[in-house]
Amino acid sequence: MGPESGVTGKRDEDKSREELFEELAQLREERVALREIIAGYEAYTGGDRLAAPRDSQDCGHRAAGNTLNLSERFLKDMFDSITDAISVINRDMYIVRVNRTMGIWHQDMMPLVGKKCYYAYHNRNEPCEWCPCKVAIAEGTPWTGIVPRDVAGRTVGWQEVFAFPLRDDGGAVVGAVSYARDITERRHAEEAMKEAKAQAELYVDLMSHDINNMHQISLGYLELARNELTDERLREYVDRPIEVLRRCARLIQNVRKLQRLRDGEFLPGIVEITDVLRDVQREYGAVPHKTIQLHLDGAGPCPVVANELLYDVFANLVSNAIKHTGSRTDINIGLGRVERDGRQFCRVTVDDNGPGIPDGFKALVFNRMLKGTQIAKGMGLGLYLVKSLVESYGGMVWVEDRVPGDYSQGAKFVVMLPVA
């Protein structure tokens, strides 16, 4: 054997030694991985131990297989423990894997693996046009949608499906995993809510038109009858139903306005508060035995972001003061600018010298459900509308004593709106 043969033998020996070291290192890694899988499984099963190979050589031959088997079993157990339905499909829409829930949903099509998803799940011969998995595979992005839940070729409910693309090591999309949740009960509840909303809107429309028209006809006849009466005592008997009908008309208007406000029918814009307050004073200034004074206090222009319903805020406050005070009552409307937390506000006050509001009721008068007491009577919806409107403008409203510390001297309502 020549020198070259000796060198080659040495190289082969070095190479076999390197390969041996690599095999030992790989064996060491596989044994560590096996121990980790066994520990994880025992923790998962609450302490059930697995019979692991004792012989090192046997471990070397079987470590990789055991690791894969344990990983598969561990994954399957977790997969099947999920109560929502999970499905893995490839690019050709063939089902690769499902969890137990998906199998329960489609028992009539078992086994599912190997079938086209649109055939197995929806009894179709072509992909569903609304399929989230199809979109996730085509676009390579997560997708979600609400689709029919079909069993044995008929729709039995609805499911919300989340689809996520699966990629290979090179980044290419090779399939998708879908996560489906049965939302049939939720869907039925939503439909019931829509139906209830439609019925409520129908009742409001009936009040806003038919019932209101009947009120106006009754009110017209009563006013004609009042004009024919000369006896002041008999006129008072007619005045009472006239006032009741007017209050009913205002109630219907407030309900309708609240509905339109929540539906977003009123577009915001710049509104000058001084103009609105002058309109309120003109309308209510002619009420007998009620003096309504407007004090602008040199505030000058005070624009705010609001809509046409800003008038209703102050009209309701003045109307409330008129209704809940006796004869010979003074009602004052004040306007000024103040700064709060670094922002400019228009501050409007409406105060009266009526019976006032006790401290225990001040925080409750804006509650639409307030009832059961003489103080609460008639306040609910009008002041609830005031609060809803003011808050929609980004402002705040509250009530305090006209004379601090003595509620019996009258109430003062305060409205703060940000300057535009």
Coordinates of C-alpha atoms in Angstrom, one line a residue:
M1 CA 0.0 0.0 0.0
G2 CA 1.5 3.3 -1.0
P3 CA 1.5 6.6 0.8
E4 CA -1.7 7.8 -0.9
S5 CA -3.5 4.7 0.4
G6 CA -2.4 5.5 4.0
V7 CA -3.7 9.1 3.7
T8 CA -7.0 7.9 2.3
G9 CA -7.3 5.4 5.2
K10 CA -6.6 8.2 7.7
R11 CA -9.2 10.5 6.1
D12 CA -11.8 7.7 6.2
E13 CA -11.0 7.1 9.8
D14 CA -11.4 10.8 10.6
K15 CA -14.6 10.9 8.6
S16 CA -16.1 7.9 10.4
R17 CA -15.1 9.5 13.7
E18 CA -16.9 12.8 12.8
E19 CA -19.9 10.8 11.7
L20 CA -19.8 8.9 15.0
F21 CA -19.7 12.2 17.0
E22 CA -22.6 13.6 14.9
E23 CA -24.7 10.4 15.6
L24 CA -23.9 10.6 19.3
A25 CA -24.9 14.3 19.4
Q26 CA -28.1 13.5 17.5
L27 CA -28.8 10.6 19.8
R28 CA -28.3 12.9 22.8
E29 CA -30.7 15.5 21.4
E30 CA -33.3 12.8 20.7
R31 CA -33.1 11.4 24.2
V32 CA -33.5 14.9 25.7
A33 CA -36.5 15.5 23.4
L34 CA -37.9 12.2 24.4
R35 CA -37.6 13.0 28.1
E36 CA -39.3 16.4 27.5
I37 CA -42.2 14.8 25.7
I38 CA -42.6 12.2 28.4
A39 CA -42.5 14.8 31.1
G40 CA -45.0 16.9 29.2
Y41 CA -47.3 14.0 28.7
E42 CA -47.2 13.0 32.4
A43 CA -48.0 16.5 33.4
Y44 CA -50.9 16.6 30.9
T45 CA -52.3 13.2 32.0
G46 CA -51.9 14.0 35.7
G47 CA -49.0 11.6 36.4
D48 CA -49.6 8.6 34.2
R49 CA -46.2 7.3 33.3
L50 CA -45.0 5.9 30.0
A51 CA -42.8 2.9 29.6
A52 CA -39.7 4.4 28.0
P53 CA -36.8 2.3 26.6
R54 CA -34.2 1.5 29.1
D55 CA -31.4 0.3 26.9
S56 CA -29.3 3.1 25.4
Q57 CA -28.8 1.3 22.1
D58 CA -32.6 0.5 21.9
C59 CA -33.3 4.2 22.8
G60 CA -31.1 5.3 20.0
H61 CA -33.0 3.2 17.4
R62 CA -36.5 4.1 18.8
A63 CA -36.1 7.6 20.2
A64 CA -37.2 9.4 17.1
G65 CA -40.2 7.2 16.6
N66 CA -41.3 7.5 20.2
T67 CA -40.9 11.2 20.1
L68 CA -43.1 11.5 17.0
N69 CA -45.7 9.1 18.5
L70 CA -45.9 11.0 21.8
S71 CA -46.1 14.3 20.0
E72 CA -48.8 13.0 17.8
R73 CA -50.8 11.6 20.7
F74 CA -50.3 14.8 22.7
L75 CA -51.4 17.0 19.8
K76 CA -54.4 14.8 19.1
D77 CA -55.6 14.9 22.7
M78 CA -55.3 18.7 22.7
F79 CA -56.9 18.9 19.3
D80 CA -59.9 16.8 20.4
S81 CA -60.4 18.7 23.7
I82 CA -61.4 21.9 21.8
T83 CA -65.2 22.1 21.8
D84 CA -65.4 24.1 18.6
A85 CA -64.9 22.4 15.2
I86 CA -61.4 22.4 13.6
S87 CA -60.5 21.3 10.2
V88 CA -57.2 21.3 8.2
I89 CA -57.4 21.2 4.4
N90 CA -54.8 21.4 1.6
R91 CA -54.7 23.7 -1.4
D92 CA -57.0 21.3 -3.3
M93 CA -59.7 21.6 -0.6
Y94 CA -59.2 18.0 0.6
I95 CA -59.6 17.4 4.3
V96 CA -56.3 16.5 5.9
R97 CA -57.3 16.4 9.6
V98 CA -60.3 17.2 11.9
N99 CA -61.0 17.2 15.6
R100 CA -63.6 15.2 17.4
T101 CA -66.2 18.1 17.3
M102 CA -66.0 18.3 13.6
G103 CA -66.6 14.5 13.4
I104 CA -69.6 14.8 15.6
W105 CA -71.1 17.6 13.5
H106 CA -70.8 15.5 10.3
Q107 CA -71.2 11.9 11.5
D108 CA -73.1 11.1 8.3
M109 CA -70.0 11.8 6.2
M110 CA -67.4 10.0 8.3
P111 CA -64.6 9.4 7.7
L112 CA -64.0 13.0 6.7
V113 CA -60.3 12.9 5.9
G114 CA -59.7 12.5 2.2
K115 CA -63.0 14.1 1.1
K116 CA -63.5 17.5 -0.4
C117 CA -64.5 19.9 2.4
Y118 CA -67.4 21.4 0.4
Y119 CA -68.8 18.0 -0.2
A120 CA -68.3 16.6 3.3
Y121 CA -69.5 19.7 5.1
H122 CA -72.1 21.2 2.7
N123 CA -73.0 18.3 0.3
R124 CA -71.9 20.4 -2.6
N125 CA -70.1 19.5 -5.8
E126 CA -68.0 22.7 -6.0
P127 CA -66.4 25.1 -3.6
C128 CA -68.7 27.4 -1.7
E129 CA -68.5 31.0 -3.0
W130 CA -68.4 32.4 0.5
C131 CA -65.8 29.9 1.8
P132 CA -63.3 31.6 4.3
C133 CA -60.8 28.8 3.7
K134 CA -60.8 29.4 -0.1
V135 CA -60.1 33.1 0.5
A136 CA -57.4 32.4 3.1
I137 CA -55.6 30.1 0.7
A138 CA -56.0 32.4 -2.4
E139 CA -54.9 35.6 -0.6
G140 CA -52.6 34.2 2.0
T141 CA -54.3 36.1 4.8
P142 CA -56.6 35.2 7.7
W143 CA -60.3 35.4 6.9
T144 CA -63.6 35.1 8.8
G145 CA -67.2 34.8 7.9
I146 CA -70.6 33.6 9.0
V147 CA -71.8 30.7 6.9
P148 CA -74.6 28.1 7.1
R149 CA -74.1 25.0 9.2
D150 CA -75.3 22.1 7.0
V151 CA -75.9 18.6 8.1
A152 CA -77.0 15.8 5.7
G153 CA -77.6 18.3 3.0
R154 CA -79.8 20.7 4.9
T155 CA -79.1 23.9 6.8
V156 CA -79.6 23.4 10.6
G157 CA -78.0 26.6 11.9
W158 CA -75.1 29.1 11.5
Q159 CA -71.4 29.0 12.2
E160 CA -68.7 31.6 12.5
V161 CA -65.6 30.4 10.7
F162 CA -62.1 31.7 11.1
A163 CA -59.6 30.5 8.5
F164 CA -55.8 30.8 8.6
P165 CA -53.4 30.0 5.8
L166 CA -50.8 27.3 6.4
R167 CA -47.3 27.8 4.8
D168 CA -44.4 25.5 4.1
D169 CA -40.8 26.3 5.0
G170 CA -40.4 28.4 1.9
G171 CA -43.4 30.5 2.8
A172 CA -45.8 29.1 0.1
V173 CA -49.4 28.6 1.1
V174 CA -50.1 24.8 1.2
G175 CA -53.5 24.8 2.9
A176 CA -55.6 26.3 5.6
V177 CA -56.9 25.6 9.1
S178 CA -60.5 26.5 9.9
Y179 CA -62.0 27.1 13.3
A180 CA -65.8 27.0 13.4
R181 CA -68.1 27.9 16.2
D182 CA -71.8 27.2 16.3
I183 CA -73.6 30.6 16.7
T184 CA -77.1 29.5 15.9
E185 CA -78.5 30.6 19.2
R186 CA -76.7 33.9 19.0
R187 CA -78.1 34.4 15.4
H188 CA -81.6 33.7 16.6
A189 CA -81.2 36.2 19.4
E190 CA -80.0 38.8 17.0
E191 CA -82.9 38.2 14.7
A192 CA -85.3 38.4 17.7
M193 CA -83.7 41.7 18.7
K194 CA -84.1 43.1 15.2
E195 CA -87.7 42.1 15.1
A196 CA -88.3 43.7 18.5
K197 CA -86.6 46.9 17.3
A198 CA -88.8 46.9 14.2
Q199 CA -91.9 46.5 16.4
A200 CA -90.8 49.3 18.7
E201 CA -90.2 51.6 15.7
L202 CA -93.7 50.7 14.5
Y203 CA -95.2 51.7 17.8
V204 CA -93.3 54.9 17.8
D205 CA -94.4 55.7 14.3
L206 CA -98.0 55.0 15.4
M207 CA -97.6 57.4 18.3
S208 CA -95.9 60.0 16.2
H209 CA -98.5 60.1 13.5
D210 CA -101.9 58.5 14.2
I211 CA -102.2 59.0 18.0
N212 CA -100.7 62.5 17.7
N213 CA -103.2 63.4 15.0
M214 CA -106.0 62.3 17.2
H215 CA -104.6 64.4 20.0
Q216 CA -104.4 67.5 17.8
I217 CA -108.1 67.0 16.7
S218 CA -109.2 66.7 20.4
L219 CA -107.1 69.7 21.4
G220 CA -108.6 71.8 18.6
Y221 CA -112.2 71.1 19.7
L222 CA -111.4 71.7 23.3
E223 CA -109.8 75.1 22.5
L224 CA -112.8 76.1 20.4
A225 CA -115.1 75.1 23.3
R226 CA -113.0 77.1 25.7
N227 CA -113.4 80.2 23.6
E228 CA -117.1 79.9 23.7
L229 CA -117.2 79.7 27.5
T230 CA -117.6 82.9 29.6
D231 CA -117.6 81.3 33.0
E232 CA -114.0 81.3 34.3
R233 CA -114.8 78.2 36.5
L234 CA -115.9 76.2 33.5
R235 CA -112.9 77.4 31.5
E236 CA -110.6 75.9 34.2
Y237 CA -112.3 72.5 33.7
V238 CA -111.5 72.7 30.0
D239 CA -107.9 73.9 30.6
R240 CA -107.0 70.7 32.5
P241 CA -107.6 68.3 29.6
I242 CA -106.0 70.8 27.2
E243 CA -102.8 70.7 29.3
V244 CA -102.8 66.9 29.5
L245 CA -103.1 66.6 25.7
R246 CA -100.3 69.1 25.3
R247 CA -98.1 67.1 27.7
C248 CA -99.0 63.9 25.7
A249 CA -97.9 65.6 22.5
R250 CA -94.6 66.6 24.0
L251 CA -94.0 63.1 25.3
I252 CA -94.6 61.6 21.9
Q253 CA -92.2 64.2 20.3
N254 CA -89.5 63.4 22.9
V255 CA -89.8 59.6 22.2
R256 CA -89.5 60.2 18.5
K257 CA -86.5 62.6 18.9
L258 CA -84.7 60.0 21.1
Q259 CA -85.2 57.4 18.5
R260 CA -83.9 59.6 15.7
L261 CA -81.0 60.7 17.8
R262 CA -79.9 57.1 18.4
D263 CA -80.3 56.4 14.7
G264 CA -77.9 59.2 13.9
E265 CA -80.4 61.2 11.8
F266 CA -79.3 64.6 13.2
L267 CA -76.1 65.9 11.7
P268 CA -73.8 68.1 14.0
G269 CA -72.9 71.6 13.1
I270 CA -72.0 74.9 14.6
V271 CA -74.9 76.4 16.7
E272 CA -74.9 79.8 18.4
I273 CA -76.3 79.3 21.9
T274 CA -77.5 82.9 22.3
D275 CA -79.9 82.5 19.3
V276 CA -81.3 79.3 20.8
L277 CA -81.9 80.9 24.2
R278 CA -83.7 83.9 22.7
D279 CA -86.0 81.5 20.8
V280 CA -86.8 79.7 24.0
Q281 CA -87.6 82.9 25.8
R282 CA -89.9 84.1 23.0
E283 CA -91.9 80.9 23.0
Y284 CA -92.3 80.5 26.8
G285 CA -92.3 84.2 27.8
A286 CA -96.0 84.5 27.4
V287 CA -97.0 81.9 30.0
P288 CA -99.4 83.6 32.5
H289 CA -98.0 84.3 36.0
K290 CA -94.5 83.0 35.0
T291 CA -91.7 85.6 34.5
I292 CA -88.9 84.3 32.3
Q293 CA -85.8 86.4 32.2
L294 CA -82.8 85.9 29.9
H295 CA -79.4 87.1 31.3
L296 CA -76.6 87.0 28.8
D297 CA -74.2 88.7 31.2
G298 CA -72.1 90.1 28.4
A299 CA -71.1 86.6 27.3
G300 CA -71.2 87.5 23.7
P301 CA -71.1 84.8 21.0
C302 CA -70.9 81.3 22.3
P303 CA -70.8 78.7 19.4
V304 CA -70.9 75.0 20.2
V305 CA -71.0 71.8 18.1
A306 CA -74.6 70.6 18.3
N307 CA -77.7 70.1 16.1
E308 CA -81.2 71.4 15.8
L309 CA -82.2 69.5 19.0
L310 CA -80.1 71.9 21.1
Y311 CA -83.3 74.0 21.3
D312 CA -85.1 71.0 23.0
V313 CA -82.4 70.9 25.8
F314 CA -83.3 74.4 27.1
A315 CA -87.0 74.2 26.1
N316 CA -87.3 71.1 28.3
L317 CA -85.6 72.7 31.2
V318 CA -87.8 75.8 31.0
S319 CA -90.9 73.7 30.5
N320 CA -89.9 71.6 33.5
A321 CA -89.5 74.8 35.6
I322 CA -92.9 76.1 34.5
K323 CA -94.6 72.8 35.3
H324 CA -93.1 72.2 38.7
T325 CA -93.5 75.7 40.2
G326 CA -96.5 77.5 41.5
S327 CA -98.0 80.8 40.3
R328 CA -95.9 84.1 40.4
T329 CA -92.7 82.2 39.7
D330 CA -89.5 83.7 38.4
I331 CA -87.5 81.7 35.9
N332 CA -84.0 82.9 35.0
I333 CA -81.8 81.8 32.1
G334 CA -78.2 82.7 32.4
L335 CA -75.2 82.4 30.0
G336 CA -71.5 82.8 30.5
R337 CA -68.1 81.4 29.5
V338 CA -66.0 79.4 31.9
E339 CA -62.7 77.5 31.7
R340 CA -62.5 73.9 33.0
D341 CA -59.4 71.7 32.8
G342 CA -57.9 74.0 30.2
R343 CA -61.0 74.1 28.0
Q344 CA -63.5 76.8 27.3
F345 CA -67.2 76.0 28.0
C346 CA -70.5 77.7 27.5
R347 CA -72.3 77.6 30.8
V348 CA -76.1 77.9 30.7
T349 CA -78.2 77.9 33.9
V350 CA -82.0 77.7 34.3
D351 CA -83.1 78.4 37.8
D352 CA -86.5 79.0 39.5
N353 CA -87.9 79.9 42.9
G354 CA -90.1 76.8 43.1
P355 CA -90.1 74.1 45.8
G356 CA -86.7 72.8 44.7
I357 CA -85.3 69.3 44.6
P358 CA -84.0 67.5 47.7
D359 CA -80.4 66.3 47.7
G360 CA -81.5 62.6 47.5
F361 CA -83.2 63.2 44.2
K362 CA -80.7 65.4 42.4
A363 CA -78.7 62.6 40.9
L364 CA -81.9 60.7 39.9
V365 CA -84.0 63.3 38.1
F366 CA -82.3 62.5 34.8
N367 CA -83.2 58.8 35.0
R368 CA -86.0 57.9 32.6
M369 CA -87.2 55.2 35.0
L370 CA -87.7 57.6 37.9
K371 CA -91.2 57.3 39.3
G372 CA -93.3 56.7 42.4
T373 CA -92.9 60.1 44.1
Q374 CA -94.5 63.5 43.7
I375 CA -91.2 65.1 43.0
A376 CA -90.4 62.5 40.3
K377 CA -93.8 62.8 38.7
G378 CA -93.5 64.0 35.1
M379 CA -89.7 64.5 35.2
G380 CA -88.5 61.3 33.7
L381 CA -88.4 61.4 29.9
G382 CA -88.0 65.2 29.4
L383 CA -84.9 65.4 31.5
Y384 CA -83.6 62.1 30.2
L385 CA -83.8 63.6 26.7
V386 CA -81.9 66.7 28.0
K387 CA -79.1 64.4 29.4
S388 CA -78.9 62.3 26.3
L389 CA -78.6 65.3 24.1
V390 CA -76.1 67.2 26.2
E391 CA -73.8 64.1 26.4
S392 CA -74.1 63.6 22.7
Y393 CA -72.6 67.1 22.3
G394 CA -69.7 66.2 24.6
G395 CA -71.1 68.3 27.5
M396 CA -72.5 67.7 31.0
V397 CA -75.6 68.6 32.9
W398 CA -76.5 68.5 36.6
V399 CA -78.9 70.2 39.1
E400 CA -78.0 72.1 42.2
D401 CA -79.7 74.4 44.7
R402 CA -80.5 77.9 43.6
V403 CA -79.5 79.1 47.1
P404 CA -76.6 76.8 48.1
G405 CA -77.5 74.6 51.0
D406 CA -81.2 75.3 50.9
Y407 CA -83.0 73.2 48.3
S408 CA -86.4 74.7 49.3
Q409 CA -85.5 78.0 47.7
G410 CA -85.6 76.5 44.2
A411 CA -83.5 74.5 41.7
K412 CA -80.8 75.4 39.3
F413 CA -80.0 73.3 36.3
V414 CA -76.5 73.7 34.8
V415 CA -75.5 72.8 31.3
M416 CA -71.9 72.9 30.2
L417 CA -71.0 72.6 26.5
P418 CA -67.5 72.9 24.9
V419 CA -67.0 76.1 22.9
A420 CA -66.5 75.3 19.2

